[in-house]
Amino acid sequence: MTDRKFKDYVLVSFKGMAMGAADVVPGVSGGTIAFITGIYEELVTTISNVDFSLLKTWKQHGFLAMWKQLNGAFLLSLIIGIGISVLSLMKLMKYLLETHPVMVWSFFFGLVLASVWYIGKQIPKWKLSYIIGLILASVVAYFITTLTPAGETQSLLYLFFCGALAICAMILPGISGAFILVLLGAYKQILEAVSNLDIKTVAVVGLGAIVGLLSFSRLLKWLFQRYENLTLAILTGFIIGSLNKIWPWKNIIDSEIIRGKEVILSQKSVWPNAFEGNPHLISAIFLAILGFALILILEKWSNKKA
């Protein structure tokens, strides 16, 4: 891990805030933002290094040695940024999604579309295997966005696996963890468990998330170390396939009232002229271009910093 000054950790916190803002929007992955801002591999490596050796280091060499081995300052800065963003933007983003959904989705569509170009260009030379990996990942991700949500279940073991899969999705660019919970039929149960302070259910889901995060991050680290370009191609494919989920113009097929609010379970992407409502076409195109341009600006800025 590279040595950083205080201002560098402040910047990491701002990147965490961007990740938190993305995670607030259902269908957008914080992992995508982590990749765009250049901290994805460090984040995956840091999480994968969490094991019992940290306790051994603490015991033998002290807390500071353990903290350095953990890359704790980076992780703490990122968590602070994510926390600030989620707590401050959650109500705003929910309001905007309820009142101006086309505008919000258009901006994120442009942003994520630009991230496809940004991540894809990290591969110096495209091979046939990379193209095949990209296509297969695109198809899988698109298929996931079209699945019908499963029915609810009361099994704690099932909820454990739901937590593991959802957290894996959150660190995988292009896939939304909240969307995975909806598909698995666990979204309502987990939401109600948090609301009702059902400690047992929340603990089981949380344990599943920890196990999933630690195991999946190790897999990603291994893939980056041995098959970096192929992994980048597959991640790019996941993002391409997930664009269907954040397409601005969607007609609702199925929804459910949860805690007095409508939760959309199934939607169909349509062209603006077939949209059931005002498509706001000019504003949507402008915001999509703005989101795309933001990635270009971030890339130029990061290149100057380098």
C-alpha positions as MATLAB code, in Angstrom:
seq = 'MTDRKFKDYVLVSFKGMAMGAADVVPGVSGGTIAFITGIYEELVTTISNVDFSLLKTWKQHGFLAMWKQLNGAFLLSLIIGIGISVLSLMKLMKYLLETHPVMVWSFFFGLVLASVWYIGKQIPKWKLSYIIGLILASVVAYFITTLTPAGETQSLLYLFFCGALAICAMILPGISGAFILVLLGAYKQILEAVSNLDIKTVAVVGLGAIVGLLSFSRLLKWLFQRYENLTLAILTGFIIGSLNKIWPWKNIIDSEIIRGKEVILSQKSVWPNAFEGNPHLISAIFLAILGFALILILEKWSNKKA';
ca = [
       0.000    0.000    0.000;
       1.269    3.494   -0.798;
       2.097    6.024    1.928;
      -0.424    8.829    2.149;
      -0.634   12.251    3.739;
      -3.683   13.565    5.585;
      -5.042   15.326    2.476;
      -4.838   12.010    0.596;
      -7.049   10.320    3.173;
      -9.504   13.216    2.897;
      -9.627   12.463   -0.832;
     -10.273    8.780   -0.063;
     -13.201    9.890    2.117;
     -14.613   11.896   -0.793;
     -14.339    8.783   -2.973;
     -16.175    6.901   -0.234;
     -18.900    9.548   -0.331;
     -19.264    8.938   -4.076;
     -19.546    5.190   -3.402;
     -22.153    5.817   -0.711;
     -24.173    8.018   -3.060;
     -24.194    5.228   -5.641;
     -25.187    2.573   -3.091;
     -28.188    4.684   -2.076;
     -29.544    4.337   -5.620;
     -31.042    0.855   -6.157;
     -29.459   -0.653   -9.239;
     -26.157    1.243   -9.041;
     -23.134   -0.464   -7.477;
     -20.641    1.291   -5.232;
     -18.064   -1.072   -6.735;
     -18.437    0.726  -10.063;
     -17.614    4.053   -8.417;
     -14.657    2.484   -6.608;
     -13.301    1.380   -9.966;
     -13.861    4.775  -11.578;
     -12.074    6.574   -8.738;
      -9.085    4.215   -8.900;
      -9.364    2.524   -5.497;
     -11.043   -0.759   -6.466;
      -8.015   -3.053   -6.410;
      -6.719   -1.531   -3.167;
     -10.159   -1.950   -1.587;
     -10.387   -5.607   -2.652;
      -6.825   -6.304   -1.468;
      -7.412   -4.567    1.867;
     -10.592   -6.520    2.585;
      -8.988   -9.812    1.524;
      -6.128   -9.249    3.978;
      -8.500   -9.293    6.959;
      -7.735  -12.534    8.817;
      -6.567  -13.885   12.180;
      -2.960  -12.887   11.420;
      -3.974   -9.338   12.329;
      -4.614  -10.442   15.929;
      -1.226  -12.162   15.992;
       0.476   -8.989   14.741;
      -1.362   -6.917   17.365;
      -0.253   -9.275   20.127;
       3.400   -9.459   19.024;
       4.065   -5.977   17.619;
       1.290   -3.726   18.919;
      -1.790   -1.988   17.579;
       0.026    0.368   15.178;
       1.720   -2.537   13.386;
      -1.628   -4.302   13.064;
      -3.266   -1.088   11.826;
      -0.593   -0.676    9.132;
      -0.922   -4.318    8.054;
      -4.683   -3.841    7.786;
      -4.278   -0.609    5.789;
      -6.644    0.693    8.434;
      -6.313    4.406    7.677;
      -7.478    3.819    4.096;
     -10.352    1.594    5.205;
     -11.465    3.980    7.958;
     -11.330    6.998    5.624;
     -13.434    5.142    3.074;
     -15.996    3.953    5.643;
     -16.333    7.491    7.039;
     -16.999    8.836    3.544;
     -19.549    6.128    2.756;
     -21.285    6.678    6.112;
     -21.502   10.450    5.665;
     -22.891   10.065    2.173;
     -25.475    7.416    3.049;
     -26.742    9.299    6.113;
     -26.889   12.685    4.373;
     -28.058   11.691    0.898;
     -30.433    8.788    1.536;
     -33.530   10.957    2.043;
     -32.567   13.263   -0.837;
     -31.947   10.406   -3.262;
     -35.189    8.674   -2.258;
     -37.059   11.946   -2.838;
     -35.441   12.472   -6.240;
     -36.111    8.864   -7.289;
     -39.761    9.243   -6.314;
     -40.277   12.653   -7.948;
     -37.751   12.755  -10.827;
     -36.812    9.126  -11.593;
     -36.025    9.667  -15.282;
     -33.612   12.487  -14.439;
     -31.764   10.472  -11.775;
     -31.489    7.340  -13.905;
     -30.337    9.358  -16.922;
     -27.448   10.875  -14.985;
     -26.345    7.506  -13.607;
     -26.803    5.859  -17.005;
     -24.354    8.316  -18.530;
     -21.963    7.884  -15.632;
     -21.990    4.083  -15.756;
     -21.807    4.059  -19.565;
     -18.635    6.141  -19.365;
     -17.249    3.728  -16.772;
     -17.528    0.935  -19.363;
     -15.147    2.884  -21.597;
     -12.925    3.841  -18.660;
     -12.491    0.307  -17.314;
     -12.234   -1.271  -20.771;
      -9.355    1.021  -21.748;
      -7.306   -0.319  -18.818;
      -6.695   -3.418  -20.940;
      -3.677   -2.623  -23.161;
      -4.414   -5.263  -25.814;
      -7.696   -7.089  -26.311;
      -7.516  -10.833  -27.010;
     -10.238  -13.225  -28.121;
     -10.495  -14.675  -24.584;
     -11.091  -11.195  -23.177;
     -13.837  -10.483  -25.708;
     -15.519  -13.824  -24.939;
     -15.327  -13.090  -21.198;
     -16.853   -9.647  -21.754;
     -19.726  -11.023  -23.839;
     -20.516  -13.863  -21.405;
     -20.435  -11.505  -18.400;
     -22.689   -9.034  -20.237;
     -25.232  -11.757  -20.980;
     -25.190  -13.023  -17.371;
     -25.594   -9.529  -15.918;
     -28.412   -8.681  -18.345;
     -30.165  -11.963  -17.523;
     -29.957  -11.134  -13.794;
     -31.675   -7.768  -14.385;
     -34.615   -9.540  -16.082;
     -35.230  -12.203  -13.424;
     -38.525  -12.386  -11.545;
     -38.172  -11.951   -7.759;
     -38.508  -15.110   -5.673;
     -41.070  -15.581   -2.913;
     -40.278  -14.887    0.728;
     -38.707  -17.437    3.042;
     -38.318  -17.610    6.817;
     -35.186  -19.796    6.764;
     -32.271  -18.197    8.636;
     -29.810  -20.295    6.610;
     -31.296  -18.895    3.401;
     -31.027  -15.352    4.776;
     -27.376  -16.055    5.651;
     -26.654  -16.883    1.999;
     -28.709  -13.865    0.890;
     -26.465  -11.621    2.966;
     -23.353  -13.242    1.489;
     -24.556  -12.876   -2.106;
     -25.775   -9.302   -1.629;
     -22.465   -8.075   -0.198;
     -20.594   -9.795   -3.055;
     -22.796   -7.886   -5.491;
     -22.055   -4.612   -3.727;
     -18.310   -4.888   -4.383;
     -18.794   -6.239   -7.899;
     -18.977   -3.364  -10.409;
     -22.312   -3.182  -12.183;
     -24.419   -5.276   -9.804;
     -26.564   -3.786   -7.017;
     -26.720   -5.634   -3.697;
     -30.199   -4.305   -2.925;
     -31.421   -5.575   -6.293;
     -30.019   -9.044   -5.534;
     -31.982   -9.090   -2.254;
     -35.163   -8.233   -4.163;
     -34.501  -11.075   -6.628;
     -33.883  -13.526   -3.788;
     -37.137  -12.528   -2.088;
     -35.316  -11.379    1.051;
     -35.543   -7.599    0.662;
     -38.831   -7.188    2.538;
     -37.831   -9.548    5.363;
     -34.494   -7.857    5.950;
     -36.034   -4.376    5.756;
     -38.676   -5.342    8.321;
     -36.055   -7.029   10.532;
     -34.016   -3.813   10.649;
     -37.131   -1.732   11.292;
     -38.374   -4.030   14.070;
     -34.897   -4.479   15.604;
     -35.025   -8.234   15.013;
     -31.495   -8.813   16.300;
     -31.362  -12.522   15.401;
     -32.293  -11.999   11.743;
     -30.050   -8.937   11.352;
     -27.142  -10.813   12.960;
     -27.554  -13.803   10.623;
     -27.671  -11.573    7.533;
     -24.714   -9.570    8.863;
     -22.683  -12.725    9.477;
     -23.449  -13.881    5.941;
     -22.314  -10.496    4.624;
     -19.008  -10.739    6.517;
     -18.331  -14.274    5.281;
     -19.272  -13.335    1.725;
     -17.185  -10.172    1.751;
     -14.035  -11.833    3.083;
     -14.267  -14.869    0.811;
     -15.263  -13.058   -2.380;
     -12.604  -10.361   -1.929;
      -9.970  -13.111   -1.742;
     -11.253  -14.567   -5.010;
     -11.121  -11.154   -6.686;
      -7.606  -10.530   -5.359;
      -6.473  -13.908   -6.730;
      -8.029  -13.145  -10.119;
      -6.387   -9.724  -10.316;
      -2.991  -11.198   -9.445;
      -3.141  -13.970  -12.062;
      -5.624  -12.871  -14.723;
      -5.814   -9.085  -14.430;
      -6.813   -8.256  -17.998;
      -9.367  -11.076  -18.239;
     -10.831   -9.977  -14.893;
     -11.088   -6.393  -16.157;
     -12.847   -7.629  -19.303;
     -15.349   -9.659  -17.246;
     -16.023   -6.719  -14.904;
     -16.570   -4.490  -17.931;
     -19.073   -7.035  -19.221;
     -20.939   -7.037  -15.923;
     -21.308   -3.268  -16.139;
     -22.520   -3.415  -19.762;
     -25.157   -6.014  -18.879;
     -26.308   -4.041  -15.842;
     -27.097   -0.960  -17.964;
     -30.544   -2.463  -18.547;
     -31.271   -2.030  -14.837;
     -30.572    1.722  -14.881;
     -32.136    2.519  -18.275;
     -34.087    5.752  -17.591;
     -37.379    4.780  -19.239;
     -39.092    1.811  -17.599;
     -42.721    0.781  -17.261;
     -43.738   -0.961  -14.030;
     -44.887   -4.561  -14.401;
     -45.163   -5.592  -10.740;
     -44.824   -3.794   -7.409;
     -45.557   -4.303   -3.708;
     -46.392   -1.987   -0.823;
     -43.760   -2.298    1.930;
     -44.133   -0.167    5.065;
     -46.563    2.126    3.273;
     -44.332    2.671    0.227;
     -44.379    1.117   -3.217;
     -41.389   -1.131   -3.905;
     -40.990   -1.973   -7.583;
     -40.377   -5.691   -8.134;
     -40.401   -5.910  -11.908;
     -39.972   -3.357  -14.704;
     -39.556   -3.365  -18.467;
     -37.161   -1.100  -20.342;
     -38.888    0.811  -23.139;
     -38.034    3.527  -25.640;
     -38.948    7.080  -24.569;
     -41.943    7.178  -26.930;
     -43.431    4.086  -25.210;
     -42.832    5.392  -21.674;
     -45.967    5.699  -19.518;
     -45.409    9.285  -18.466;
     -43.396   12.344  -19.445;
     -40.073   11.105  -20.901;
     -38.304   14.470  -20.308;
     -36.159   13.548  -23.307;
     -34.109   16.754  -23.635;
     -33.339   16.964  -19.907;
     -32.566   13.234  -19.769;
     -30.087   13.448  -22.650;
     -28.416   16.475  -21.055;
     -28.021   14.716  -17.694;
     -26.704   11.534  -19.347;
     -24.073   13.626  -21.167;
     -23.278   15.373  -17.873;
     -22.751   12.009  -16.133;
     -20.554   10.807  -19.002;
     -18.530   14.036  -18.945;
     -18.004   13.742  -15.202;
     -16.042   10.507  -15.721;
     -13.884   12.160  -18.392;
     -13.147   15.037  -16.003;
     -12.287   12.634  -13.174;
      -9.942   10.707  -15.469;
      -8.082   13.846  -16.591;
      -7.854   15.045  -13.010;
      -6.478   11.702  -11.801;
      -3.924   11.687  -14.639;
      -2.692   15.125  -13.579;
      -2.404   13.925   -9.987;
      -0.332   10.978  -11.197;
];
